[in-house]
PDB file of C-alpha atoms in Angstrom:
ATOM      1  CA  MET A   1      13.590 -19.570 -10.999  1.00 62.00           C
ATOM      2  CA  THR A   2      12.680 -22.190  -8.363  1.00 85.00           C
ATOM      3  CA  ALA A   3       9.637 -21.757  -6.167  1.00 96.00           C
ATOM      4  CA  PHE A   4      10.161 -22.587  -2.503  1.00 98.00           C
ATOM      5  CA  VAL A   5       7.303 -24.610  -1.015  1.00 98.00           C
ATOM      6  CA  VAL A   6       6.862 -24.973   2.729  1.00 97.00           C
ATOM      7  CA  PHE A   7       4.195 -27.436   3.775  1.00 94.00           C
ATOM      8  CA  ASN A   8       2.846 -28.897   6.963  1.00 95.00           C
ATOM      9  CA  PRO A   9       1.948 -32.597   6.594  1.00 94.00           C
ATOM     10  CA  ASN A  10       0.100 -32.568   9.925  1.00 90.00           C
ATOM     11  CA  SER A  11      -2.415 -29.895   8.918  1.00 88.00           C
ATOM     12  CA  ALA A  12      -6.017 -30.889   8.150  1.00 82.00           C
ATOM     13  CA  GLY A  13      -5.702 -33.737  10.649  1.00 81.00           C
ATOM     14  CA  GLY A  14      -2.790 -35.207   8.690  1.00 88.00           C
ATOM     15  CA  GLY A  15      -4.640 -34.955   5.381  1.00 89.00           C
ATOM     16  CA  THR A  16      -1.987 -32.686   3.850  1.00 92.00           C
ATOM     17  CA  GLY A  17       0.622 -35.388   4.314  1.00 93.00           C
ATOM     18  CA  ARG A  18      -1.642 -38.120   2.956  1.00 94.00           C
ATOM     19  CA  ASP A  19      -2.521 -36.051  -0.113  1.00 95.00           C
ATOM     20  CA  TRP A  20       0.942 -34.634  -0.673  1.00 94.00           C
ATOM     21  CA  ARG A  21       1.770 -36.515  -3.880  1.00 95.00           C
ATOM     22  CA  GLU A  22      -1.422 -35.257  -5.506  1.00 96.00           C
ATOM     23  CA  ILE A  23      -0.822 -31.721  -4.205  1.00 96.00           C
ATOM     24  CA  GLU A  24       2.730 -31.755  -5.558  1.00 95.00           C
ATOM     25  CA  GLU A  25       1.608 -32.897  -9.008  1.00 96.00           C
ATOM     26  CA  ALA A  26      -1.073 -30.188  -9.106  1.00 96.00           C
ATOM     27  CA  LEU A  27       1.385 -27.480  -8.005  1.00 96.00           C
ATOM     28  CA  GLU A  28       3.879 -28.510 -10.688  1.00 94.00           C
ATOM     29  CA  ARG A  29       1.351 -27.384 -13.300  1.00 93.00           C
ATOM     30  CA  VAL A  30       1.650 -23.872 -11.841  1.00 93.00           C
ATOM     31  CA  PHE A  31       5.317 -23.904 -10.727  1.00 94.00           C
ATOM     32  CA  PRO A  32       7.323 -26.433 -12.811  1.00 93.00           C
ATOM     33  CA  LEU A  33      10.469 -25.940 -10.708  1.00 95.00           C
ATOM     34  CA  MET A  34      10.066 -26.320  -6.946  1.00 95.00           C
ATOM     35  CA  SER A  35      12.064 -27.086  -3.839  1.00 95.00           C
ATOM     36  CA  PHE A  36      10.393 -28.229  -0.618  1.00 92.00           C
ATOM     37  CA  PHE A  37      10.628 -27.947   3.126  1.00 95.00           C
ATOM     38  CA  VAL A  38       8.498 -30.077   5.450  1.00 95.00           C
ATOM     39  CA  THR A  39       7.681 -28.504   8.819  1.00 94.00           C
ATOM     40  CA  THR A  40       8.021 -30.695  11.884  1.00 91.00           C
ATOM     41  CA  ALA A  41       7.599 -28.153  14.708  1.00 88.00           C
ATOM     42  CA  PRO A  42       5.911 -24.806  15.443  1.00 84.00           C
ATOM     43  CA  SER A  43       7.571 -21.634  14.074  1.00 86.00           C
ATOM     44  CA  GLN A  44       9.722 -23.580  11.583  1.00 94.00           C
ATOM     45  CA  ALA A  45       7.836 -22.161   8.599  1.00 96.00           C
ATOM     46  CA  ALA A  46       8.800 -18.562   9.409  1.00 97.00           C
ATOM     47  CA  HIS A  47      12.468 -19.440   9.894  1.00 96.00           C
ATOM     48  CA  MET A  48      12.674 -21.489   6.703  1.00 96.00           C
ATOM     49  CA  VAL A  49      10.912 -18.852   4.603  1.00 98.00           C
ATOM     50  CA  ARG A  50      13.305 -16.213   5.934  1.00 97.00           C
ATOM     51  CA  ASP A  51      16.291 -18.432   5.081  1.00 97.00           C
ATOM     52  CA  ALA A  52      14.882 -19.118   1.604  1.00 97.00           C
ATOM     53  CA  LEU A  53      14.469 -15.393   0.939  1.00 97.00           C
ATOM     54  CA  HIS A  54      18.027 -14.733   2.098  1.00 97.00           C
ATOM     55  CA  ASP A  55      19.170 -17.473  -0.307  1.00 96.00           C
ATOM     56  CA  GLY A  56      17.522 -15.656  -3.231  1.00 96.00           C
ATOM     57  CA  HIS A  57      14.169 -17.428  -3.612  1.00 96.00           C
ATOM     58  CA  LEU A  58      11.559 -14.929  -4.792  1.00 97.00           C
ATOM     59  CA  GLU A  59       8.517 -17.218  -5.028  1.00 97.00           C
ATOM     60  CA  ILE A  60       7.275 -18.678  -1.747  1.00 98.00           C
ATOM     61  CA  ILE A  61       4.265 -21.011  -1.462  1.00 98.00           C
ATOM     62  CA  ALA A  62       2.783 -22.147   1.861  1.00 98.00           C
ATOM     63  CA  VAL A  63       0.702 -25.342   1.888  1.00 97.00           C
ATOM     64  CA  GLY A  64      -1.236 -26.175   5.027  1.00 95.00           C
ATOM     65  CA  GLY A  65      -3.742 -24.614   7.384  1.00 93.00           C
ATOM     66  CA  ASP A  66      -4.123 -21.008   8.466  1.00 94.00           C
ATOM     67  CA  GLY A  67      -1.360 -21.444  11.032  1.00 93.00           C
ATOM     68  CA  THR A  68       1.194 -22.619   8.460  1.00 95.00           C
ATOM     69  CA  ILE A  69       0.208 -19.824   6.082  1.00 97.00           C
ATOM     70  CA  ASN A  70       0.476 -17.189   8.803  1.00 97.00           C
ATOM     71  CA  GLU A  71       3.856 -18.478   9.965  1.00 97.00           C
ATOM     72  CA  ALA A  72       5.185 -18.419   6.395  1.00 98.00           C
ATOM     73  CA  LEU A  73       3.855 -14.893   5.941  1.00 98.00           C
ATOM     74  CA  ASN A  74       5.720 -13.731   9.035  1.00 98.00           C
ATOM     75  CA  GLY A  75       8.929 -15.117   7.569  1.00 98.00           C
ATOM     76  CA  PHE A  76       8.812 -12.283   5.022  1.00 98.00           C
ATOM     77  CA  PHE A  77       9.655  -9.773   7.773  1.00 98.00           C
ATOM     78  CA  LEU A  78      12.541  -9.284  10.176  1.00 97.00           C
ATOM     79  CA  ASN A  79      12.632  -6.557  12.828  1.00 94.00           C
ATOM     80  CA  GLY A  80       9.675  -4.834  11.172  1.00 93.00           C
ATOM     81  CA  MET A  81      11.250  -4.713   7.708  1.00 96.00           C
ATOM     82  CA  PRO A  82      10.664  -6.877   4.606  1.00 97.00           C
ATOM     83  CA  VAL A  83      13.426  -9.416   4.029  1.00 98.00           C
ATOM     84  CA  ALA A  84      13.049  -9.346   0.224  1.00 98.00           C
ATOM     85  CA  PRO A  85      10.653  -6.607  -0.997  1.00 97.00           C
ATOM     86  CA  ASP A  86      10.349  -8.115  -4.498  1.00 97.00           C
ATOM     87  CA  ALA A  87       9.444 -11.618  -3.323  1.00 98.00           C
ATOM     88  CA  VAL A  88       5.975 -13.071  -4.008  1.00 98.00           C
ATOM     89  CA  PHE A  89       3.846 -15.060  -1.562  1.00 98.00           C
ATOM     90  CA  SER A  90       1.236 -17.680  -2.496  1.00 97.00           C
ATOM     91  CA  PHE A  91      -0.735 -20.115  -0.387  1.00 97.00           C
ATOM     92  CA  VAL A  92      -2.783 -23.279  -0.742  1.00 97.00           C
ATOM     93  CA  HIS A  93      -5.078 -23.979   2.188  1.00 96.00           C
ATOM     94  CA  SER A  94      -5.434 -27.720   2.632  1.00 93.00           C
ATOM     95  CA  GLY A  95      -8.045 -27.790   5.408  1.00 88.00           C
ATOM     96  CA  HIS A  96     -11.798 -27.600   5.644  1.00 83.00           C
ATOM     97  CA  ASP A  97     -12.266 -24.104   7.059  1.00 85.00           C
ATOM     98  CA  SER A  98     -10.093 -21.035   6.710  1.00 92.00           C
ATOM     99  CA  ILE A  99     -10.174 -17.437   7.925  1.00 93.00           C
ATOM    100  CA  ILE A 100      -7.634 -16.527   5.246  1.00 96.00           C
ATOM    101  CA  SER A 101      -9.460 -18.252   2.391  1.00 95.00           C
ATOM    102  CA  ARG A 102     -12.754 -16.626   3.375  1.00 94.00           C
ATOM    103  CA  HIS A 103     -11.080 -13.218   3.455  1.00 95.00           C
ATOM    104  CA  PHE A 104     -10.034 -13.599  -0.194  1.00 96.00           C
ATOM    105  CA  GLY A 105     -13.144 -15.415  -1.391  1.00 95.00           C
ATOM    106  CA  ILE A 106     -11.358 -18.738  -2.038  1.00 95.00           C
ATOM    107  CA  GLN A 107     -12.978 -22.063  -1.254  1.00 90.00           C
ATOM    108  CA  PRO A 108     -11.042 -24.116   1.338  1.00 83.00           C
ATOM    109  CA  GLY A 109      -9.373 -27.347   0.296  1.00 93.00           C
ATOM    110  CA  TRP A 110      -6.178 -27.807  -1.672  1.00 96.00           C
ATOM    111  CA  GLN A 111      -7.949 -28.546  -4.960  1.00 96.00           C
ATOM    112  CA  ALA A 112      -9.687 -25.150  -4.906  1.00 95.00           C
ATOM    113  CA  GLY A 113      -6.461 -23.459  -3.776  1.00 96.00           C
ATOM    114  CA  VAL A 114      -4.360 -24.823  -6.632  1.00 96.00           C
ATOM    115  CA  LYS A 115      -7.128 -24.114  -9.149  1.00 95.00           C
ATOM    116  CA  HIS A 116      -7.187 -20.507  -7.969  1.00 95.00           C
ATOM    117  CA  LEU A 117      -3.414 -20.191  -8.399  1.00 95.00           C
ATOM    118  CA  LEU A 118      -3.698 -21.215 -12.056  1.00 94.00           C
ATOM    119  CA  GLN A 119      -5.419 -17.905 -12.819  1.00 94.00           C
ATOM    120  CA  ALA A 120      -4.069 -15.763  -9.971  1.00 96.00           C
ATOM    121  CA  ARG A 121      -2.187 -12.506 -10.504  1.00 97.00           C
ATOM    122  CA  ILE A 122       0.300 -10.686  -8.303  1.00 97.00           C
ATOM    123  CA  HIS A 123      -1.134  -7.803  -6.286  1.00 97.00           C
ATOM    124  CA  LYS A 124       0.365  -5.456  -3.731  1.00 98.00           C
ATOM    125  CA  THR A 125      -1.695  -6.411  -0.694  1.00 98.00           C
ATOM    126  CA  ASP A 126      -2.347  -4.758   2.657  1.00 98.00           C
ATOM    127  CA  LEU A 127      -1.527  -6.659   5.818  1.00 98.00           C
ATOM    128  CA  GLY A 128      -2.654  -6.219   9.376  1.00 98.00           C
ATOM    129  CA  ARG A 129       0.015  -5.912  12.021  1.00 98.00           C
ATOM    130  CA  VAL A 130      -0.350  -6.472  15.741  1.00 98.00           C
ATOM    131  CA  SER A 131       2.088  -5.541  18.488  1.00 98.00           C
ATOM    132  CA  CYS A 132       1.245  -7.291  21.740  1.00 98.00           C
ATOM    133  CA  LEU A 133       2.861  -9.234  24.562  1.00 97.00           C
ATOM    134  CA  SER A 134       3.804 -12.880  24.689  1.00 96.00           C
ATOM    135  CA  ALA A 135       2.382 -14.950  27.543  1.00 90.00           C
ATOM    136  CA  GLY A 136       5.690 -14.301  29.326  1.00 92.00           C
ATOM    137  CA  GLY A 137       5.432 -10.525  28.885  1.00 94.00           C
ATOM    138  CA  THR A 138       7.877 -10.089  25.994  1.00 97.00           C
ATOM    139  CA  PRO A 139       6.874  -7.592  23.270  1.00 97.00           C
ATOM    140  CA  LEU A 140       6.217  -9.198  19.888  1.00 96.00           C
ATOM    141  CA  THR A 141       4.929  -8.220  16.444  1.00 97.00           C
ATOM    142  CA  ARG A 142       2.964 -10.398  14.042  1.00 97.00           C
ATOM    143  CA  TYR A 143       1.424  -9.815  10.621  1.00 98.00           C
ATOM    144  CA  PHE A 144      -1.865 -11.240   9.404  1.00 98.00           C
ATOM    145  CA  LEU A 145      -3.636 -11.650   6.067  1.00 98.00           C
ATOM    146  CA  GLY A 146      -7.199 -12.386   7.091  1.00 97.00           C
ATOM    147  CA  GLN A 147      -8.078 -11.370  10.618  1.00 97.00           C
ATOM    148  CA  ALA A 148      -6.801 -10.815  14.138  1.00 98.00           C
ATOM    149  CA  SER A 149      -8.913 -10.784  17.270  1.00 98.00           C
ATOM    150  CA  PHE A 150      -8.834 -10.858  21.038  1.00 97.00           C
ATOM    151  CA  GLY A 151     -11.072 -12.233  23.748  1.00 94.00           C
ATOM    152  CA  LEU A 152     -13.172 -15.384  23.449  1.00 91.00           C
ATOM    153  CA  SER A 153     -12.190 -16.009  19.806  1.00 90.00           C
ATOM    154  CA  ALA A 154      -8.507 -16.025  20.749  1.00 92.00           C
ATOM    155  CA  SER A 155      -9.141 -18.389  23.660  1.00 87.00           C
ATOM    156  CA  ILE A 156     -10.823 -20.797  21.242  1.00 87.00           C
ATOM    157  CA  ALA A 157      -7.890 -20.474  18.829  1.00 85.00           C
ATOM    158  CA  ARG A 158      -5.418 -21.356  21.586  1.00 79.00           C
ATOM    159  CA  SER A 159      -7.455 -24.405  22.598  1.00 78.00           C
ATOM    160  CA  LEU A 160      -7.691 -25.616  19.003  1.00 71.00           C
ATOM    161  CA  GLY A 161      -3.962 -25.120  18.514  1.00 64.00           C
ATOM    162  CA  ARG A 162      -3.259 -27.510  21.374  1.00 55.00           C
ATOM    163  CA  ALA A 163      -5.984 -30.005  20.519  1.00 49.00           C
ATOM    164  CA  ARG A 164      -5.170 -33.548  19.490  1.00 49.00           C
ATOM    165  CA  ILE A 165      -8.771 -34.640  19.257  1.00 42.00           C
ATOM    166  CA  ALA A 166      -8.974 -33.501  15.607  1.00 48.00           C
ATOM    167  CA  HIS A 167      -6.719 -36.402  14.618  1.00 46.00           C
ATOM    168  CA  LEU A 168      -9.216 -38.827  16.128  1.00 45.00           C
ATOM    169  CA  PHE A 169     -12.605 -37.283  15.386  1.00 44.00           C
ATOM    170  CA  GLY A 170     -11.967 -34.678  12.689  1.00 52.00           C
ATOM    171  CA  HIS A 171     -11.528 -30.904  12.550  1.00 55.00           C
ATOM    172  CA  ALA A 172     -15.236 -30.044  12.527  1.00 56.00           C
ATOM    173  CA  PHE A 173     -15.920 -32.001  15.719  1.00 50.00           C
ATOM    174  CA  ALA A 174     -12.849 -30.577  17.481  1.00 54.00           C
ATOM    175  CA  THR A 175     -13.809 -27.026  16.502  1.00 59.00           C
ATOM    176  CA  SER A 176     -17.374 -27.410  17.746  1.00 57.00           C
ATOM    177  CA  LEU A 177     -16.243 -29.001  21.005  1.00 51.00           C
ATOM    178  CA  HIS A 178     -13.657 -26.350  21.845  1.00 47.00           C
ATOM    179  CA  ARG A 179     -16.006 -23.520  20.947  1.00 55.00           C
ATOM    180  CA  PHE A 180     -18.644 -25.008  23.246  1.00 46.00           C
ATOM    181  CA  VAL A 181     -16.227 -25.566  26.150  1.00 51.00           C
ATOM    182  CA  ASN A 182     -14.635 -22.112  25.885  1.00 55.00           C
ATOM    183  CA  ARG A 183     -18.013 -20.395  25.700  1.00 58.00           C
ATOM    184  CA  LEU A 184     -19.101 -22.200  28.872  1.00 56.00           C
ATOM    185  CA  ARG A 185     -15.964 -21.009  30.658  1.00 66.00           C
ATOM    186  CA  TRP A 186     -15.929 -17.500  29.240  1.00 69.00           C
ATOM    187  CA  ARG A 187     -16.833 -14.535  31.351  1.00 70.00           C
ATOM    188  CA  GLY A 188     -17.376 -11.228  29.581  1.00 72.00           C
ATOM    189  CA  THR A 189     -14.557  -8.796  30.238  1.00 90.00           C
ATOM    190  CA  ARG A 190     -14.056  -5.086  29.881  1.00 92.00           C
ATOM    191  CA  VAL A 191     -11.332  -3.508  27.794  1.00 95.00           C
ATOM    192  CA  ARG A 192     -10.439   0.000  26.757  1.00 97.00           C
ATOM    193  CA  LEU A 193     -10.724   0.433  22.967  1.00 98.00           C
ATOM    194  CA  MET A 194      -8.953   3.397  21.365  1.00 98.00           C
ATOM    195  CA  ALA A 195      -9.199   4.157  17.650  1.00 97.00           C
ATOM    196  CA  ASP A 196      -9.546   7.181  15.349  1.00 92.00           C
ATOM    197  CA  ASN A 197     -11.808   9.631  17.217  1.00 91.00           C
ATOM    198  CA  TYR A 198     -12.969   6.777  19.443  1.00 95.00           C
ATOM    199  CA  ASP A 199     -12.105   5.965  23.047  1.00 97.00           C
ATOM    200  CA  GLU A 200     -14.354   3.775  25.173  1.00 96.00           C
ATOM    201  CA  ILE A 201     -14.375   1.111  27.849  1.00 94.00           C
ATOM    202  CA  ALA A 202     -16.525  -1.724  26.525  1.00 93.00           C
ATOM    203  CA  GLY A 203     -17.751  -5.078  27.781  1.00 92.00           C
ATOM    204  CA  ILE A 204     -16.767  -7.610  25.134  1.00 92.00           C
ATOM    205  CA  ALA A 205     -16.677 -11.282  24.272  1.00 92.00           C
ATOM    206  CA  SER A 206     -14.475 -10.749  21.196  1.00 95.00           C
ATOM    207  CA  VAL A 207     -13.153  -7.934  19.039  1.00 97.00           C
ATOM    208  CA  SER A 208     -11.858  -8.671  15.518  1.00 98.00           C
ATOM    209  CA  VAL A 209     -10.046  -6.556  12.942  1.00 98.00           C
ATOM    210  CA  ALA A 210      -9.458  -7.339   9.257  1.00 98.00           C
ATOM    211  CA  PRO A 211      -7.667  -5.443   6.463  1.00 98.00           C
ATOM    212  CA  ALA A 212     -10.236  -3.717   4.268  1.00 96.00           C
ATOM    213  CA  ARG A 213      -9.347  -1.232   1.508  1.00 93.00           C
ATOM    214  CA  GLY A 214      -6.531   0.499   3.333  1.00 96.00           C
ATOM    215  CA  LEU A 215      -8.165   0.387   6.772  1.00 98.00           C
ATOM    216  CA  LEU A 216      -8.956  -2.086   9.519  1.00 98.00           C
ATOM    217  CA  ASP A 217     -12.561  -3.262   9.717  1.00 98.00           C
ATOM    218  CA  MET A 218     -13.349  -3.596  13.439  1.00 98.00           C
ATOM    219  CA  ARG A 219     -16.200  -5.814  14.667  1.00 97.00           C
ATOM    220  CA  VAL A 220     -17.273  -6.313  18.272  1.00 97.00           C
ATOM    221  CA  LEU A 221     -19.206  -9.083  19.993  1.00 94.00           C
ATOM    222  CA  ASP A 222     -20.616  -7.757  23.262  1.00 92.00           C
ATOM    223  CA  ALA A 223     -20.289  -9.510  26.627  1.00 87.00           C
ATOM    224  CA  ALA A 224     -23.203 -11.788  25.697  1.00 85.00           C
ATOM    225  CA  GLY A 225     -21.584 -12.742  22.366  1.00 86.00           C
ATOM    226  CA  ARG A 226     -23.957 -10.675  20.198  1.00 92.00           C
ATOM    227  CA  PRO A 227     -22.783  -8.394  17.348  1.00 95.00           C
ATOM    228  CA  ASP A 228     -22.477  -4.812  18.635  1.00 95.00           C
ATOM    229  CA  GLU A 229     -22.988  -2.696  15.520  1.00 94.00           C
ATOM    230  CA  SER A 230     -22.667   0.542  17.487  1.00 92.00           C
ATOM    231  CA  ARG A 231     -18.967  -0.218  17.959  1.00 94.00           C
ATOM    232  CA  SER A 232     -18.237  -1.401  14.397  1.00 94.00           C
ATOM    233  CA  LEU A 233     -15.926   1.004  12.580  1.00 96.00           C
ATOM    234  CA  HIS A 234     -13.129   1.408  10.046  1.00 97.00           C
ATOM    235  CA  THR A 235      -9.856   2.672  11.449  1.00 97.00           C
ATOM    236  CA  LEU A 236      -6.145   2.967  10.747  1.00 97.00           C
ATOM    237  CA  ARG A 237      -5.253   1.786  14.228  1.00 98.00           C
ATOM    238  CA  LEU A 238      -6.871   0.098  17.201  1.00 98.00           C
ATOM    239  CA  THR A 239      -5.272   0.014  20.640  1.00 98.00           C
ATOM    240  CA  ALA A 240      -6.780  -2.309  23.241  1.00 98.00           C
ATOM    241  CA  ALA A 241      -5.940  -2.780  26.903  1.00 96.00           C
ATOM    242  CA  PRO A 242      -7.657  -4.641  29.750  1.00 93.00           C
ATOM    243  CA  ILE A 243      -8.882  -2.435  32.555  1.00 91.00           C
ATOM    244  CA  LEU A 244      -7.635  -2.884  36.097  1.00 75.00           C
ATOM    245  CA  ASP A 245     -10.479  -5.116  37.277  1.00 75.00           C
ATOM    246  CA  THR A 246      -9.879  -7.680  34.497  1.00 77.00           C
ATOM    247  CA  ALA A 247      -8.917 -10.811  36.401  1.00 74.00           C
ATOM    248  CA  ALA A 248      -7.304 -12.918  33.656  1.00 86.00           C
ATOM    249  CA  ALA A 249      -5.135 -12.244  30.623  1.00 91.00           C
ATOM    250  CA  VAL A 250      -7.038 -11.374  27.432  1.00 95.00           C
ATOM    251  CA  GLU A 251      -5.646 -13.462  24.605  1.00 95.00           C
ATOM    252  CA  VAL A 252      -4.842 -12.359  21.036  1.00 98.00           C
ATOM    253  CA  GLU A 253      -4.875 -14.437  17.838  1.00 97.00           C
ATOM    254  CA  CYS A 254      -3.797 -13.827  14.232  1.00 97.00           C
ATOM    255  CA  ASP A 255      -5.361 -15.753  11.345  1.00 97.00           C
ATOM    256  CA  GLY A 256      -6.756 -18.277  13.796  1.00 91.00           C
ATOM    257  CA  GLU A 257      -3.457 -18.897  15.608  1.00 91.00           C
ATOM    258  CA  SER A 258      -2.753 -17.879  19.194  1.00 94.00           C
ATOM    259  CA  ALA A 259      -0.331 -14.931  19.234  1.00 95.00           C
ATOM    260  CA  GLY A 260      -0.144 -13.355  22.715  1.00 96.00           C
ATOM    261  CA  ILE A 261      -2.092 -11.205  25.150  1.00 97.00           C
ATOM    262  CA  LEU A 262      -3.306  -7.633  25.612  1.00 97.00           C
ATOM    263  CA  PRO A 263      -2.358  -4.806  25.690  1.00 97.00           C
ATOM    264  CA  ALA A 264      -2.031  -4.683  21.921  1.00 98.00           C
ATOM    265  CA  CYS A 265      -1.955  -2.265  19.033  1.00 98.00           C
ATOM    266  CA  PHE A 266      -3.418  -3.307  15.675  1.00 98.00           C
ATOM    267  CA  ASP A 267      -2.672  -1.272  12.554  1.00 97.00           C
ATOM    268  CA  ILE A 268      -2.779  -1.498   8.779  1.00 98.00           C
ATOM    269  CA  TYR A 269       0.434  -2.069   6.828  1.00 97.00           C
ATOM    270  CA  PRO A 270      -0.425  -0.832   3.307  1.00 96.00           C
ATOM    271  CA  ALA A 271       0.792  -2.698   0.196  1.00 97.00           C
ATOM    272  CA  ALA A 272       3.089  -4.715   2.434  1.00 97.00           C
ATOM    273  CA  ILE A 273       3.471  -7.892   0.383  1.00 98.00           C
ATOM    274  CA  ASN A 274       3.308  -9.125  -3.204  1.00 98.00           C
ATOM    275  CA  LEU A 275       0.518 -11.681  -3.003  1.00 98.00           C
ATOM    276  CA  ARG A 276      -0.402 -14.036  -5.825  1.00 97.00           C
ATOM    277  CA  ILE A 277      -4.144 -13.984  -5.423  1.00 94.00           C
TER     278      ILE A 277
END
């Protein structure tokens, strides 16, 4: 059986492309037979993974940053249904910082990712799922492995996704700069949060949710950007909507990649994917 590898040479400031020969040789020790697809534009990873699954590939590996991994993950689903329920997903994060890697306790960097795969086992893994609106108002659904959020964190994710400065000065500098700029511009906003036995209008900077043992772990940063433990909870579903006096759209991100805007519904999708982890 041939593993299908989708990789983004532009991730990690172009480092994935520069290191590709070494990454390929390391992966061949885990998957001796591989075929490859190189992404050249946004959303290609999802389309190519979906095509590969339709063609009978049952082992998919994404190599790149959180965005590439999330796009590949979303290729496993079509119209809310799995394309190939028996297929297995693996990932190698090639950057310096990763929401997804942190979620699974894996060190970032492709060397650590490949090393982890050498001893990884296949597990039925929960996913988060968000239904929100595109910037143009079209309903959309996305799945996430590590975390989704809305508010300031999603604004930062959108800025980073468009940034070219990382190629010149590095990812760490670009991340710090865009966090600083977005925090200066950010104005706390109020949203209605509805979850299990919970319904409240709250002033927030960001709200994040992450899959955690069959539930979503919800964390809130208040309007001043401080952790609000009184609103932390575990829930099956979170619905969020801006209230009428919210002047601007409230953005949503999945696994560090801009996804859309509120209103949105976040829920847990139990045992949704076979993950080699």
